[in-house]
Each structure stands twice: as C-alpha cells, then as structure tokens.
mmCIF file of C-alpha atoms and ligand atoms in Angstrom:
data_model
loop_
_atom_site.group_PDB
_atom_site.id
_atom_site.type_symbol
_atom_site.label_atom_id
_atom_site.label_comp_id
_atom_site.label_asym_id
_atom_site.label_seq_id
_atom_site.Cartn_x
_atom_site.Cartn_y
_atom_site.Cartn_z
ATOM 1 C CA UNK A 1 0.000 0.000 0.000
ATOM 2 C CA UNK A 2 1.275 3.515 -0.847
ATOM 3 C CA UNK A 3 2.260 5.824 2.004
ATOM 4 C CA UNK A 4 -0.326 8.421 0.950
ATOM 5 C CA UNK A 5 -3.084 5.844 1.175
ATOM 6 C CA UNK A 6 -1.845 4.636 4.556
ATOM 7 C CA UNK A 7 -1.906 8.197 5.824
ATOM 8 C CA UNK A 8 -5.401 8.669 4.448
ATOM 9 C CA UNK A 9 -6.530 5.482 6.159
ATOM 10 C CA UNK A 10 -4.906 6.453 9.428
ATOM 11 C CA UNK A 11 -6.702 9.817 9.242
ATOM 12 C CA UNK A 12 -10.017 8.085 8.722
ATOM 13 C CA UNK A 13 -9.270 5.475 11.310
ATOM 14 C CA UNK A 14 -10.161 7.416 14.470
ATOM 15 C CA UNK A 15 -10.133 4.133 16.351
ATOM 16 C CA UNK A 16 -12.659 2.525 14.027
ATOM 17 C CA UNK A 17 -10.306 -0.068 12.554
ATOM 18 C CA UNK A 18 -10.076 1.261 8.985
ATOM 19 C CA UNK A 19 -6.861 -0.654 8.349
ATOM 20 C CA UNK A 20 -8.102 -3.928 9.833
ATOM 21 C CA UNK A 21 -11.324 -3.874 7.851
ATOM 22 C CA UNK A 22 -9.650 -2.699 4.661
ATOM 23 C CA UNK A 23 -7.467 -5.793 4.903
ATOM 24 C CA UNK A 24 -10.580 -7.891 5.485
ATOM 25 C CA UNK A 25 -12.191 -6.337 2.387
ATOM 26 C CA UNK A 26 -9.187 -7.367 0.335
ATOM 27 C CA UNK A 27 -9.692 -10.986 1.475
ATOM 28 C CA UNK A 28 -13.207 -11.237 0.034
ATOM 29 C CA UNK A 29 -13.654 -13.235 -3.195
ATOM 30 C CA UNK A 30 -13.108 -10.883 -6.173
ATOM 31 C CA UNK A 31 -16.690 -10.644 -7.431
ATOM 32 C CA UNK A 32 -18.138 -10.196 -3.958
ATOM 33 C CA UNK A 33 -15.565 -7.488 -3.204
ATOM 34 C CA UNK A 34 -16.458 -5.605 -6.413
ATOM 35 C CA UNK A 35 -20.172 -5.812 -5.638
ATOM 36 C CA UNK A 36 -19.549 -4.660 -2.107
ATOM 37 C CA UNK A 37 -17.512 -1.668 -3.277
ATOM 38 C CA UNK A 38 -20.361 -0.575 -5.530
ATOM 39 C CA UNK A 39 -23.091 -1.154 -2.947
ATOM 40 C CA UNK A 40 -21.104 0.656 -0.236
ATOM 41 C CA UNK A 41 -20.745 3.632 -2.609
ATOM 42 C CA UNK A 42 -24.505 3.588 -3.186
ATOM 43 C CA UNK A 43 -24.950 3.840 0.570
ATOM 44 C CA UNK A 44 -22.357 6.611 0.793
ATOM 45 C CA UNK A 45 -19.889 4.684 2.951
ATOM 46 C CA UNK A 46 -16.381 3.304 2.509
ATOM 47 C CA UNK A 47 -16.157 -0.466 1.779
ATOM 48 C CA UNK A 48 -14.258 -1.152 5.003
ATOM 49 C CA UNK A 49 -17.131 0.279 7.029
ATOM 50 C CA UNK A 50 -19.536 -2.003 5.172
ATOM 51 C CA UNK A 51 -17.344 -5.024 6.003
ATOM 52 C CA UNK A 52 -17.030 -3.972 9.634
ATOM 53 C CA UNK A 53 -20.793 -3.522 9.863
ATOM 54 C CA UNK A 54 -21.353 -6.852 8.130
ATOM 55 C CA UNK A 55 -19.093 -8.687 10.553
ATOM 56 C CA UNK A 56 -20.580 -6.903 13.561
ATOM 57 C CA UNK A 57 -24.097 -7.857 12.461
ATOM 58 C CA UNK A 58 -22.988 -11.441 11.823
ATOM 59 C CA UNK A 59 -21.594 -11.602 15.366
ATOM 60 C CA UNK A 60 -24.542 -9.747 16.846
ATOM 61 C CA UNK A 61 -22.407 -6.950 18.323
ATOM 62 C CA UNK A 62 -22.647 -3.190 17.745
ATOM 63 C CA UNK A 63 -20.440 -1.867 14.913
ATOM 64 C CA UNK A 64 -18.107 0.028 17.171
ATOM 65 C CA UNK A 65 -14.334 0.433 17.404
ATOM 66 C CA UNK A 66 -12.476 -2.139 15.352
ATOM 67 C CA UNK A 67 -10.672 -4.128 18.003
ATOM 68 C CA UNK A 68 -13.829 -5.216 19.744
ATOM 69 C CA UNK A 69 -15.595 -6.276 16.552
ATOM 70 C CA UNK A 70 -12.441 -8.102 15.530
ATOM 71 C CA UNK A 71 -12.307 -9.947 18.860
ATOM 72 C CA UNK A 72 -15.985 -10.801 18.651
ATOM 73 C CA UNK A 73 -15.467 -12.066 15.112
ATOM 74 C CA UNK A 74 -12.675 -14.416 16.116
ATOM 75 C CA UNK A 75 -14.707 -15.744 19.044
ATOM 76 C CA UNK A 76 -17.814 -16.237 16.899
ATOM 77 C CA UNK A 77 -15.837 -18.064 14.201
ATOM 78 C CA UNK A 78 -14.398 -20.383 16.811
ATOM 79 C CA UNK A 79 -17.829 -21.002 18.307
ATOM 80 C CA UNK A 80 -19.274 -21.833 14.876
ATOM 81 C CA UNK A 81 -16.241 -23.858 13.814
ATOM 82 C CA UNK A 82 -15.563 -21.619 10.803
ATOM 83 C CA UNK A 83 -12.382 -20.010 9.529
ATOM 84 C CA UNK A 84 -12.508 -16.220 9.186
ATOM 85 C CA UNK A 85 -11.976 -16.713 5.434
ATOM 86 C CA UNK A 86 -15.220 -18.726 5.262
ATOM 87 C CA UNK A 87 -17.141 -16.465 7.601
ATOM 88 C CA UNK A 88 -16.292 -13.163 5.875
ATOM 89 C CA UNK A 89 -18.202 -13.841 2.623
ATOM 90 C CA UNK A 90 -21.125 -15.169 4.646
ATOM 91 C CA UNK A 91 -21.241 -11.949 6.670
ATOM 92 C CA UNK A 92 -20.895 -9.867 3.506
ATOM 93 C CA UNK A 93 -23.823 -11.650 1.830
ATOM 94 C CA UNK A 94 -26.039 -11.002 4.844
ATOM 95 C CA UNK A 95 -25.032 -7.350 4.693
ATOM 96 C CA UNK A 96 -26.179 -7.218 1.047
ATOM 97 C CA UNK A 97 -29.596 -8.543 2.047
ATOM 98 C CA UNK A 98 -29.868 -6.022 4.851
ATOM 99 C CA UNK A 99 -28.649 -3.154 2.662
ATOM 100 C CA UNK A 100 -30.416 -3.308 -0.710
ATOM 101 C CA UNK A 101 -29.772 -0.746 -3.465
ATOM 102 C CA UNK A 102 -31.194 2.487 -2.056
ATOM 103 C CA UNK A 103 -34.028 4.075 -4.046
ATOM 104 C CA UNK A 104 -32.908 7.064 -6.110
ATOM 105 C CA UNK A 105 -34.476 10.246 -4.746
ATOM 106 C CA UNK A 106 -36.044 11.289 -8.043
ATOM 107 C CA UNK A 107 -38.638 13.499 -6.406
ATOM 108 C CA UNK A 108 -36.151 16.236 -5.542
ATOM 109 C CA UNK A 109 -34.795 16.470 -9.080
ATOM 110 C CA UNK A 110 -37.053 18.973 -10.775
ATOM 111 C CA UNK A 111 -36.801 21.469 -7.913
ATOM 112 C CA UNK A 112 -33.048 21.635 -7.434
ATOM 113 C CA UNK A 113 -30.697 23.110 -9.993
ATOM 114 C CA UNK A 114 -28.010 20.718 -11.155
ATOM 115 C CA UNK A 115 -24.735 20.926 -9.316
ATOM 116 C CA UNK A 116 -21.886 21.989 -11.623
ATOM 117 C CA UNK A 117 -18.381 20.577 -11.331
ATOM 118 C CA UNK A 118 -15.903 22.207 -13.709
ATOM 119 C CA UNK A 119 -12.663 20.237 -14.007
ATOM 120 C CA UNK A 120 -9.928 22.586 -15.106
ATOM 121 C CA UNK A 121 -6.219 23.303 -15.318
ATOM 122 C CA UNK A 122 -4.557 24.860 -18.345
ATOM 123 C CA UNK A 123 -1.757 22.319 -18.135
ATOM 124 C CA UNK A 124 -2.266 19.368 -20.460
ATOM 125 C CA UNK A 125 -1.885 15.747 -19.365
ATOM 126 C CA UNK A 126 -2.580 16.326 -15.652
ATOM 127 C CA UNK A 127 -5.708 14.169 -15.689
ATOM 128 C CA UNK A 128 -8.627 16.531 -16.337
ATOM 129 C CA UNK A 129 -10.299 14.021 -18.626
ATOM 130 C CA UNK A 130 -9.545 11.048 -16.369
ATOM 131 C CA UNK A 131 -10.888 12.889 -13.317
ATOM 132 C CA UNK A 132 -13.991 14.269 -15.086
ATOM 133 C CA UNK A 133 -14.860 10.839 -16.362
ATOM 134 C CA UNK A 134 -14.088 9.000 -13.099
ATOM 135 C CA UNK A 135 -16.062 11.413 -10.924
ATOM 136 C CA UNK A 136 -19.034 11.397 -13.313
ATOM 137 C CA UNK A 137 -19.030 7.596 -13.374
ATOM 138 C CA UNK A 138 -18.854 7.333 -9.583
ATOM 139 C CA UNK A 139 -21.801 9.722 -9.234
ATOM 140 C CA UNK A 140 -23.831 7.803 -11.823
ATOM 141 C CA UNK A 141 -22.943 4.518 -10.155
ATOM 142 C CA UNK A 142 -24.450 5.702 -6.898
ATOM 143 C CA UNK A 143 -27.681 6.674 -8.646
ATOM 144 C CA UNK A 144 -27.290 10.240 -9.907
ATOM 145 C CA UNK A 145 -28.206 11.450 -13.364
ATOM 146 C CA UNK A 146 -24.992 12.960 -14.649
ATOM 147 C CA UNK A 147 -24.239 15.042 -17.719
ATOM 148 C CA UNK A 148 -20.626 14.876 -18.817
ATOM 149 C CA UNK A 149 -19.664 17.749 -21.106
ATOM 150 C CA UNK A 150 -16.683 17.258 -23.418
ATOM 151 C CA UNK A 151 -15.629 20.892 -23.596
ATOM 152 C CA UNK A 152 -12.226 20.152 -25.128
ATOM 153 C CA UNK A 153 -12.060 20.357 -28.959
ATOM 154 C CA UNK A 154 -9.533 17.515 -28.891
ATOM 155 C CA UNK A 155 -12.450 15.267 -27.938
ATOM 156 C CA UNK A 156 -10.436 12.864 -25.777
ATOM 157 C CA UNK A 157 -13.337 12.257 -23.425
ATOM 158 C CA UNK A 158 -15.733 11.425 -26.268
ATOM 159 C CA UNK A 159 -13.166 9.106 -27.843
ATOM 160 C CA UNK A 160 -12.441 7.366 -24.554
ATOM 161 C CA UNK A 161 -16.117 6.664 -24.040
ATOM 162 C CA UNK A 162 -16.473 5.396 -27.600
ATOM 163 C CA UNK A 163 -18.721 8.243 -28.797
ATOM 164 C CA UNK A 164 -18.105 9.970 -32.145
ATOM 165 C CA UNK A 165 -17.467 13.706 -32.004
ATOM 166 C CA UNK A 166 -20.111 16.007 -33.499
ATOM 167 C CA UNK A 167 -19.460 16.565 -37.202
ATOM 168 C CA UNK A 168 -22.041 19.230 -37.930
ATOM 169 C CA UNK A 169 -20.584 22.471 -36.572
ATOM 170 C CA UNK A 170 -23.892 24.316 -36.890
ATOM 171 C CA UNK A 171 -25.267 22.149 -34.069
ATOM 172 C CA UNK A 172 -22.305 22.156 -31.672
ATOM 173 C CA UNK A 173 -22.106 23.462 -28.115
ATOM 174 C CA UNK A 174 -19.834 26.278 -29.375
ATOM 175 C CA UNK A 175 -22.549 27.360 -31.819
ATOM 176 C CA UNK A 176 -25.054 27.368 -28.996
ATOM 177 C CA UNK A 177 -22.667 29.485 -26.930
ATOM 178 C CA UNK A 178 -22.134 31.851 -29.846
ATOM 179 C CA UNK A 179 -25.906 32.105 -30.251
ATOM 180 C CA UNK A 180 -26.078 30.922 -33.867
ATOM 181 C CA UNK A 181 -26.854 27.213 -33.531
ATOM 182 C CA UNK A 182 -29.344 25.162 -35.483
ATOM 183 C CA UNK A 183 -31.645 22.909 -33.475
ATOM 184 C CA UNK A 184 -31.709 22.183 -29.758
ATOM 185 C CA UNK A 185 -28.850 21.034 -27.580
ATOM 186 C CA UNK A 186 -30.869 18.113 -26.205
ATOM 187 C CA UNK A 187 -30.556 16.320 -29.569
ATOM 188 C CA UNK A 188 -26.779 16.061 -29.043
ATOM 189 C CA UNK A 189 -26.969 14.286 -25.694
ATOM 190 C CA UNK A 190 -25.714 10.713 -25.909
ATOM 191 C CA UNK A 191 -26.711 8.300 -23.113
ATOM 192 C CA UNK A 192 -23.940 5.851 -22.215
ATOM 193 C CA UNK A 193 -24.910 2.327 -21.343
ATOM 194 C CA UNK A 194 -22.599 1.534 -18.436
ATOM 195 C CA UNK A 195 -24.876 -0.521 -16.196
ATOM 196 C CA UNK A 196 -24.792 2.099 -13.419
ATOM 197 C CA UNK A 197 -27.872 2.544 -11.280
ATOM 198 C CA UNK A 198 -28.100 6.207 -12.300
ATOM 199 C CA UNK A 199 -27.528 7.670 -15.737
ATOM 200 C CA UNK A 200 -24.443 8.918 -17.498
ATOM 201 C CA UNK A 201 -25.048 11.129 -20.528
ATOM 202 C CA UNK A 202 -22.355 12.684 -22.724
ATOM 203 C CA UNK A 203 -22.424 15.928 -24.638
ATOM 204 C CA UNK A 204 -19.730 15.087 -27.199
ATOM 205 C CA UNK A 205 -17.047 17.474 -28.385
ATOM 206 C CA UNK A 206 -16.923 19.205 -31.755
ATOM 207 C CA UNK A 207 -13.746 20.330 -33.514
ATOM 208 C CA UNK A 208 -15.151 23.837 -33.923
ATOM 209 C CA UNK A 209 -14.433 24.473 -30.239
ATOM 210 C CA UNK A 210 -10.862 25.260 -31.380
ATOM 211 C CA UNK A 211 -12.308 28.575 -32.587
ATOM 212 C CA UNK A 212 -14.511 29.179 -29.567
ATOM 213 C CA UNK A 213 -12.463 32.079 -28.189
ATOM 214 C CA UNK A 214 -12.613 33.926 -31.514
ATOM 215 C CA UNK A 215 -16.364 33.479 -31.743
ATOM 216 C CA UNK A 216 -16.924 34.446 -28.117
ATOM 217 C CA UNK A 217 -15.003 37.697 -28.593
ATOM 218 C CA UNK A 218 -18.045 38.936 -30.563
ATOM 219 C CA UNK A 219 -20.638 37.692 -28.060
ATOM 220 C CA UNK A 220 -22.215 39.956 -25.462
ATOM 221 C CA UNK A 221 -21.948 38.822 -21.832
ATOM 222 C CA UNK A 222 -19.771 35.986 -23.056
ATOM 223 C CA UNK A 223 -18.864 34.830 -19.541
ATOM 224 C CA UNK A 224 -22.453 33.587 -19.241
ATOM 225 C CA UNK A 225 -22.446 31.831 -22.592
ATOM 226 C CA UNK A 226 -21.934 28.292 -21.279
ATOM 227 C CA UNK A 227 -24.575 28.780 -18.617
ATOM 228 C CA UNK A 228 -27.019 30.095 -21.250
ATOM 229 C CA UNK A 229 -26.260 27.223 -23.631
ATOM 230 C CA UNK A 230 -26.713 24.476 -21.045
ATOM 231 C CA UNK A 231 -29.799 26.034 -19.418
ATOM 232 C CA UNK A 232 -32.176 24.085 -21.661
ATOM 233 C CA UNK A 233 -30.838 20.665 -20.614
ATOM 234 C CA UNK A 234 -29.343 21.211 -17.175
ATOM 235 C CA UNK A 235 -32.545 20.651 -15.180
ATOM 236 C CA UNK A 236 -32.657 17.035 -16.395
ATOM 237 C CA UNK A 237 -29.570 16.230 -14.316
ATOM 238 C CA UNK A 238 -28.367 16.068 -10.735
ATOM 239 C CA UNK A 239 -24.823 16.964 -11.683
ATOM 240 C CA UNK A 240 -23.084 18.428 -14.730
ATOM 241 C CA UNK A 241 -19.347 17.700 -15.023
ATOM 242 C CA UNK A 242 -17.358 19.794 -17.518
ATOM 243 C CA UNK A 243 -14.059 18.427 -18.865
ATOM 244 C CA UNK A 244 -12.106 21.562 -19.836
ATOM 245 C CA UNK A 245 -9.400 22.024 -22.460
ATOM 246 C CA UNK A 246 -5.866 23.027 -21.485
ATOM 247 C CA UNK A 247 -6.398 26.746 -21.966
ATOM 248 C CA UNK A 248 -6.995 30.016 -20.142
ATOM 249 C CA UNK A 249 -9.002 31.861 -22.815
ATOM 250 C CA UNK A 250 -12.539 33.225 -23.067
ATOM 251 C CA UNK A 251 -14.020 29.752 -23.290
ATOM 252 C CA UNK A 252 -12.415 28.963 -19.944
ATOM 253 C CA UNK A 253 -13.829 32.150 -18.421
ATOM 254 C CA UNK A 254 -17.266 30.886 -19.455
ATOM 255 C CA UNK A 255 -16.572 27.448 -17.948
ATOM 256 C CA UNK A 256 -15.320 28.855 -14.647
ATOM 257 C CA UNK A 257 -18.258 31.281 -14.485
ATOM 258 C CA UNK A 258 -20.575 28.316 -15.061
ATOM 259 C CA UNK A 259 -19.370 26.868 -11.753
ATOM 260 C CA UNK A 260 -20.436 30.008 -9.833
ATOM 261 C CA UNK A 261 -22.451 29.619 -6.671
ATOM 262 C CA UNK A 262 -25.981 30.620 -7.624
ATOM 263 C CA UNK A 263 -28.462 32.370 -5.360
ATOM 264 C CA UNK A 264 -29.882 29.957 -2.829
ATOM 265 C CA UNK A 265 -27.278 27.298 -3.582
ATOM 266 C CA UNK A 266 -25.172 26.025 -0.667
ATOM 267 C CA UNK A 267 -21.540 27.180 -0.654
ATOM 268 C CA UNK A 268 -19.071 24.773 -2.297
ATOM 269 C CA UNK A 269 -21.891 22.755 -3.844
ATOM 270 C CA UNK A 270 -20.800 23.722 -7.348
ATOM 271 C CA UNK A 271 -17.304 24.882 -8.209
ATOM 272 C CA UNK A 272 -14.018 24.055 -9.863
ATOM 273 C CA UNK A 273 -12.168 20.805 -9.289
ATOM 274 C CA UNK A 274 -8.481 21.019 -10.150
ATOM 275 C CA UNK A 275 -6.324 18.019 -11.074
ATOM 276 C CA UNK A 276 -2.637 18.666 -10.434
ATOM 277 C CA UNK A 277 0.526 16.639 -10.333
ATOM 278 C CA UNK A 278 3.128 16.399 -7.622
ATOM 279 C CA UNK A 279 5.786 18.373 -9.497
ATOM 280 C CA UNK A 280 6.912 21.987 -9.774
ATOM 281 C CA UNK A 281 5.410 22.849 -13.200
ATOM 282 C CA UNK A 282 1.973 22.082 -11.803
ATOM 283 C CA UNK A 283 2.427 24.731 -9.121
ATOM 284 C CA UNK A 284 3.007 27.484 -11.727
ATOM 285 C CA UNK A 285 -0.066 26.431 -13.722
ATOM 286 C CA UNK A 286 -2.106 26.424 -10.534
ATOM 287 C CA UNK A 287 -1.084 29.995 -9.665
ATOM 288 C CA UNK A 288 -2.172 31.170 -13.131
ATOM 289 C CA UNK A 289 -5.543 29.459 -12.750
ATOM 290 C CA UNK A 290 -6.038 31.043 -9.325
ATOM 291 C CA UNK A 291 -5.317 34.470 -10.848
ATOM 292 C CA UNK A 292 -7.901 33.874 -13.555
ATOM 293 C CA UNK A 293 -10.499 32.802 -11.001
ATOM 294 C CA UNK A 294 -9.732 35.844 -8.853
ATOM 295 C CA UNK A 295 -10.060 38.200 -11.865
ATOM 296 C CA UNK A 296 -13.417 36.704 -12.801
ATOM 297 C CA UNK A 297 -14.651 36.941 -9.261
ATOM 298 C CA UNK A 298 -13.676 40.604 -9.071
ATOM 299 C CA UNK A 299 -14.860 41.581 -12.588
ATOM 300 C CA UNK A 300 -18.209 39.816 -12.510
ATOM 301 C CA UNK A 301 -18.964 40.051 -8.808
ATOM 302 C CA UNK A 302 -19.766 36.344 -8.634
ATOM 303 C CA UNK A 303 -19.049 33.758 -5.972
ATOM 304 C CA UNK A 304 -16.681 31.020 -7.154
ATOM 305 C CA UNK A 305 -15.891 27.945 -5.092
ATOM 306 C CA UNK A 306 -12.802 25.819 -5.397
ATOM 307 C CA UNK A 307 -14.052 22.385 -4.487
ATOM 308 C CA UNK A 308 -10.589 20.914 -4.225
ATOM 309 C CA UNK A 309 -7.461 19.487 -5.784
ATOM 310 C CA UNK A 310 -6.885 15.995 -7.098
ATOM 311 C CA UNK A 311 -3.208 15.058 -7.038
ATOM 312 C CA UNK A 312 -2.986 12.715 -10.000
ATOM 313 C CA UNK A 313 -0.380 10.272 -11.300
ATOM 314 C CA UNK A 314 1.217 10.265 -7.872
ATOM 315 C CA UNK A 315 4.213 7.988 -7.408
ATOM 316 C CA UNK A 316 6.132 8.259 -4.159
ATOM 317 C CA UNK A 317 8.975 6.252 -5.740
ATOM 318 C CA UNK A 318 9.802 9.386 -7.699
ATOM 319 C CA UNK A 319 11.312 10.521 -4.417
ATOM 320 C CA UNK A 320 11.677 13.903 -2.838
ATOM 321 C CA UNK A 321 10.130 15.964 -5.681
ATOM 322 C CA UNK A 322 6.939 13.932 -5.527
ATOM 323 C CA UNK A 323 6.631 13.644 -1.754
ATOM 324 C CA UNK A 324 7.510 17.288 -1.035
ATOM 325 C CA UNK A 325 5.149 18.504 -3.795
ATOM 326 C CA UNK A 326 2.333 16.422 -2.329
ATOM 327 C CA UNK A 327 3.047 17.933 1.079
ATOM 328 C CA UNK A 328 2.899 21.401 -0.466
ATOM 329 C CA UNK A 329 -0.501 20.721 -2.016
ATOM 330 C CA UNK A 330 -1.743 19.332 1.278
ATOM 331 C CA UNK A 331 -0.387 22.253 3.272
ATOM 332 C CA UNK A 332 -2.442 24.696 1.153
ATOM 333 C CA UNK A 333 -5.519 23.604 3.089
ATOM 334 C CA UNK A 334 -7.741 25.671 0.772
ATOM 335 C CA UNK A 335 -8.565 24.258 -1.672
ATOM 336 C CA UNK A 336 -8.263 20.885 0.055
ATOM 337 C CA UNK A 337 -6.654 17.820 -1.518
ATOM 338 C CA UNK A 338 -9.680 15.593 -2.085
ATOM 339 C CA UNK A 339 -7.841 12.626 -3.591
ATOM 340 C CA UNK A 340 -4.400 11.288 -4.399
ATOM 341 C CA UNK A 341 -4.537 9.055 -7.466
ATOM 342 C CA UNK A 342 -1.608 6.796 -8.315
ATOM 343 C CA UNK A 343 -0.533 5.938 -11.850
ATOM 344 C CA UNK A 344 -2.450 2.738 -12.527
ATOM 345 C CA UNK A 345 -2.652 0.461 -15.539
ATOM 346 C CA UNK A 346 -6.438 0.042 -15.261
ATOM 347 C CA UNK A 347 -6.830 3.729 -16.124
ATOM 348 C CA UNK A 348 -4.822 3.351 -19.329
ATOM 349 C CA UNK A 349 -6.456 0.038 -20.208
ATOM 350 C CA UNK A 350 -9.956 1.491 -19.858
ATOM 351 C CA UNK A 351 -8.945 4.360 -22.158
ATOM 352 C CA UNK A 352 -7.489 1.972 -24.734
ATOM 353 C CA UNK A 353 -10.613 -0.208 -24.660
ATOM 354 C CA UNK A 354 -12.896 2.849 -24.753
ATOM 355 C CA UNK A 355 -14.740 1.735 -21.678
ATOM 356 C CA UNK A 356 -15.655 3.638 -18.516
ATOM 357 C CA UNK A 357 -13.147 2.715 -15.798
ATOM 358 C CA UNK A 358 -15.831 1.892 -13.237
ATOM 359 C CA UNK A 359 -17.462 -0.698 -15.454
ATOM 360 C CA UNK A 360 -14.166 -2.002 -16.878
ATOM 361 C CA UNK A 361 -12.450 -2.417 -13.483
ATOM 362 C CA UNK A 362 -15.064 -1.874 -10.737
ATOM 363 C CA UNK A 363 -12.932 -3.600 -8.105
ATOM 364 C CA UNK A 364 -9.752 -1.646 -8.855
ATOM 365 C CA UNK A 365 -8.093 0.687 -6.413
ATOM 366 C CA UNK A 366 -8.544 3.512 -8.928
ATOM 367 C CA UNK A 367 -12.314 2.925 -9.169
ATOM 368 C CA UNK A 368 -12.578 2.997 -5.390
ATOM 369 C CA UNK A 369 -10.561 6.222 -5.190
ATOM 370 C CA UNK A 370 -13.039 7.855 -7.589
ATOM 371 C CA UNK A 371 -15.923 6.646 -5.410
ATOM 372 C CA UNK A 372 -14.197 8.148 -2.361
ATOM 373 C CA UNK A 373 -13.659 11.386 -4.291
ATOM 374 C CA UNK A 374 -17.335 11.512 -5.299
ATOM 375 C CA UNK A 375 -18.325 10.958 -1.669
ATOM 376 C CA UNK A 376 -16.067 13.780 -0.522
ATOM 377 C CA UNK A 377 -17.687 16.050 -3.090
ATOM 378 C CA UNK A 378 -20.970 15.397 -1.268
HETATM 379 N N1 ADP B 1 -4.082 8.015 -12.569
HETATM 380 C C1 ADP B 1 -3.724 7.640 -13.790
HETATM 381 N N2 ADP B 1 -3.111 6.457 -14.004
HETATM 382 C C2 ADP B 1 -2.715 6.095 -15.226
HETATM 383 N N3 ADP B 1 -2.866 6.853 -16.322
HETATM 384 C C3 ADP B 1 -3.473 8.050 -16.189
HETATM 385 C C4 ADP B 1 -3.945 8.502 -14.925
HETATM 386 N N4 ADP B 1 -4.499 9.728 -15.104
HETATM 387 C C5 ADP B 1 -4.386 10.027 -16.410
HETATM 388 N N5 ADP B 1 -3.770 9.027 -17.068
HETATM 389 C C6 ADP B 1 -3.407 8.997 -18.474
HETATM 390 O O1 ADP B 1 -2.553 10.118 -18.699
HETATM 391 C C7 ADP B 1 -2.895 10.770 -19.915
HETATM 392 C C8 ADP B 1 -3.305 12.212 -19.652
HETATM 393 O O2 ADP B 1 -4.466 12.239 -18.844
HETATM 394 P P1 ADP B 1 -5.740 13.109 -19.241
HETATM 395 O O3 ADP B 1 -6.823 12.777 -18.275
HETATM 396 O O4 ADP B 1 -6.059 12.965 -20.684
HETATM 397 O O5 ADP B 1 -5.154 14.568 -18.942
HETATM 398 P P2 ADP B 1 -5.718 15.998 -19.428
HETATM 399 O O6 ADP B 1 -7.171 15.843 -19.704
HETATM 400 O O7 ADP B 1 -5.438 16.925 -18.279
HETATM 401 O O8 ADP B 1 -4.933 16.387 -20.642
HETATM 402 C C9 ADP B 1 -4.000 9.947 -20.544
HETATM 403 O O9 ADP B 1 -3.425 9.045 -21.450
HETATM 404 C C10 ADP B 1 -4.614 9.209 -19.367
HETATM 405 O O10 ADP B 1 -5.183 7.980 -19.759
HETATM 406 MG MG1 MG B 2 -8.301 16.241 -21.439
#
C-alpha cells in the first residue's frame, strides 16, 4: 500500500479499525468485493465500514471500534467452527440482504438546480479528462443522473467513451454558446450504457471548439455563454461535469463562471475541481488558474468555489520531488486535496478499450478512489 493511502486510512481510522477492515475487504472473493464496493458507494460509505458492519451484524455486536468487533469475530468463528476466510463472505452476503440498493431520490430532481463541477487546469496531461470521467461515473454509479460535457475540442473524453465527435458544426455546443446554432442542444446528448444505477449522458465534443475564443469575442456577456447554452438541458440532471481544455481563454472564463455559486445554492456545492501533479510545473499552472479565477470573481462580482485538488499520477517512488510537492498541495488547506490518485494500468487500459473505468475495473483501487472522491464532493 502507498504511504499516501496509509496516511489517508490512518486519518479516517479514528479508532474505528479502517486498516483492519480494509485488509478484510481485500480478502473477500473478487466478485463479492467488487459488488460490495459498488453497494457501499450507493450507501455513501467506505467499503471497510460495510465489512465492519457486516461482521458486527454477523456476530450480533454493535459496529463500534475495530478491536472489539475483531475480537468478537474471532470468538464467533471459533464457536461456529468456521475459519474467518469462510465467515467473511457469509457476513458480507447477509449485509447485502440487509442493505439493498437504495431508491434514487427522483422526487427532488425537478426542484433543485443541477450541481456543476468544472474540471480545469490549463496544463495538459494532468488528468482533467480522467478525473472528469471518473467522478461522473462514480456519481452515476451511486444513482445520480450525470451530464458529462466534453468541452475540449480535442475530444479525448468522447473518444475514450467510444462516442463519435459532433461533425455538424452548426449544431455544436460552441454554436449554442455563440448564439447561432441550429436545433436544440438536447438532440446532441448521448446516453452511455454503463450498467450504473443512475444515468451517465455525454455531450460530445466538436472540432469547432478550437475557434470558440474567436467566436466568443463577438458575443455579449460571453462569460455567461456556457450557462445560457446548457440552461435548456441542465434541469434534467443532478450533476453536470465539464471536462475543460488546457487553456486560459474566453471559453475557460465561461466554464469557470458556469461553476459560480448561484443564489440559494449552498456554498461549495458547485465549483471548480483542479487536477494537479506532484511536481513543480503544476504549481506554476495552478497559480495562473487562481489568478484567472480571482479576476473573474472581481470583474463579474460572482461567488466562485474551489471544491478541491486531485493530485494525479502520484508515485512516491519518484522521491523527494513527488513527496515534497504532495506535502505542499496538502499544506495549502484551501482548496483541500480531495484525492491522491496513483498511476495505474487500469486507467490506461480502460482508455485503450474505450470503456468507462468503473465498469471495466469496478474492483480496482482507482475505481474505489473515484468513489471516495465523489463521496467527498458530497
Ligand atoms: N491516474 C492515472 N493512471 C494512469 N494513467 C493516467 C492517470 N491519469 C491520467 N492518465 C493517463 O494520462 C494521460 C493524460 O491524462 P488526461 O486525463 O487525458 O489529462 P488531461 O485531460 O489533463 O490532458 C491519458 O493518457 C490518461 O489515460
Ligand atoms: Mg483532457
């Protein structure tokens, strides 16, 4: 286990036995473990808590601090003449029965505006697309209706999800933002069949977004152009996730402004989510993004929340540069580091196979880290 993860576990532990029950989770048969990870996410808890609760219920003791549940478990196994390896799956299956898939609260949907999560950083290759996609999948897996907007003309997100980019430039999101589109935006929405309990819908990219800044320069109140364009479809969703291009231009102003806290919306409900890497170049890019956010805030008089940072492609074996950079990100405090994602093959494999990571490798560490990230986003 990586040091960063150990630290994260220790932080969560607070005497609850996070490490003990994480180890127990890893001992479950593969399919059962995957199912448990998904179901735990649907209930908004970490898998280790689900396993601890399962074992506690199996033993008939309250799910309290780890050591006592662990002791009770050993005693109960001995009494029943079972090994812990046999008893664990049995306890997990009972937990499934007691914790069915929660109903999706559809009733609140029409009244609440969709939450907006804008994933941005003008540096390329830091993981904007990976994070946008992973977060959107984790939210859809736990039952939300999620719109994923491919706002990057390069169309990586669309390609990775196996969806063709939009050919007809008259219909594109950019044309809607510029105010000269043909037809409605809803016709462009592409539902993805991922087997999640919620819905994941993609608004694919169009090459014409390369010229978005030029077109926006002639548009009045251009900072509101993304908000105006998405207004007709937004209410259909719980969350809209925007995968931004590596740029700082007018199109980015519109994306950042789209994440503004609206009247009546709780603070830090919508906002920007910033993937960074544990290296020095990322720090410079981050400062530039902060300046842009500050300028927009001052110029437009809007409230902008920074939901957090995601330190991506983290590898402590890279030594001092990586570990000290991670510490620097963590010491910022605001915005908080919401996740540390290692460099993992499952991420690259899912991209190559054009499949969503959480359906390609639901039991992977990376999938679980995205579920944890989604939970931390609320
Ligand atoms: N945590 C990760 N582990 C492995 N590969 C990753 C990870 N995050 C991103 N990648 C890969 O790194 C490359 C750049 O990531 P991407 O999300 O496209 O960055 P951006 O959108 O910021 O340009 C992609 O090939 C992606 O598949
Ligand atoms: Mg990208």
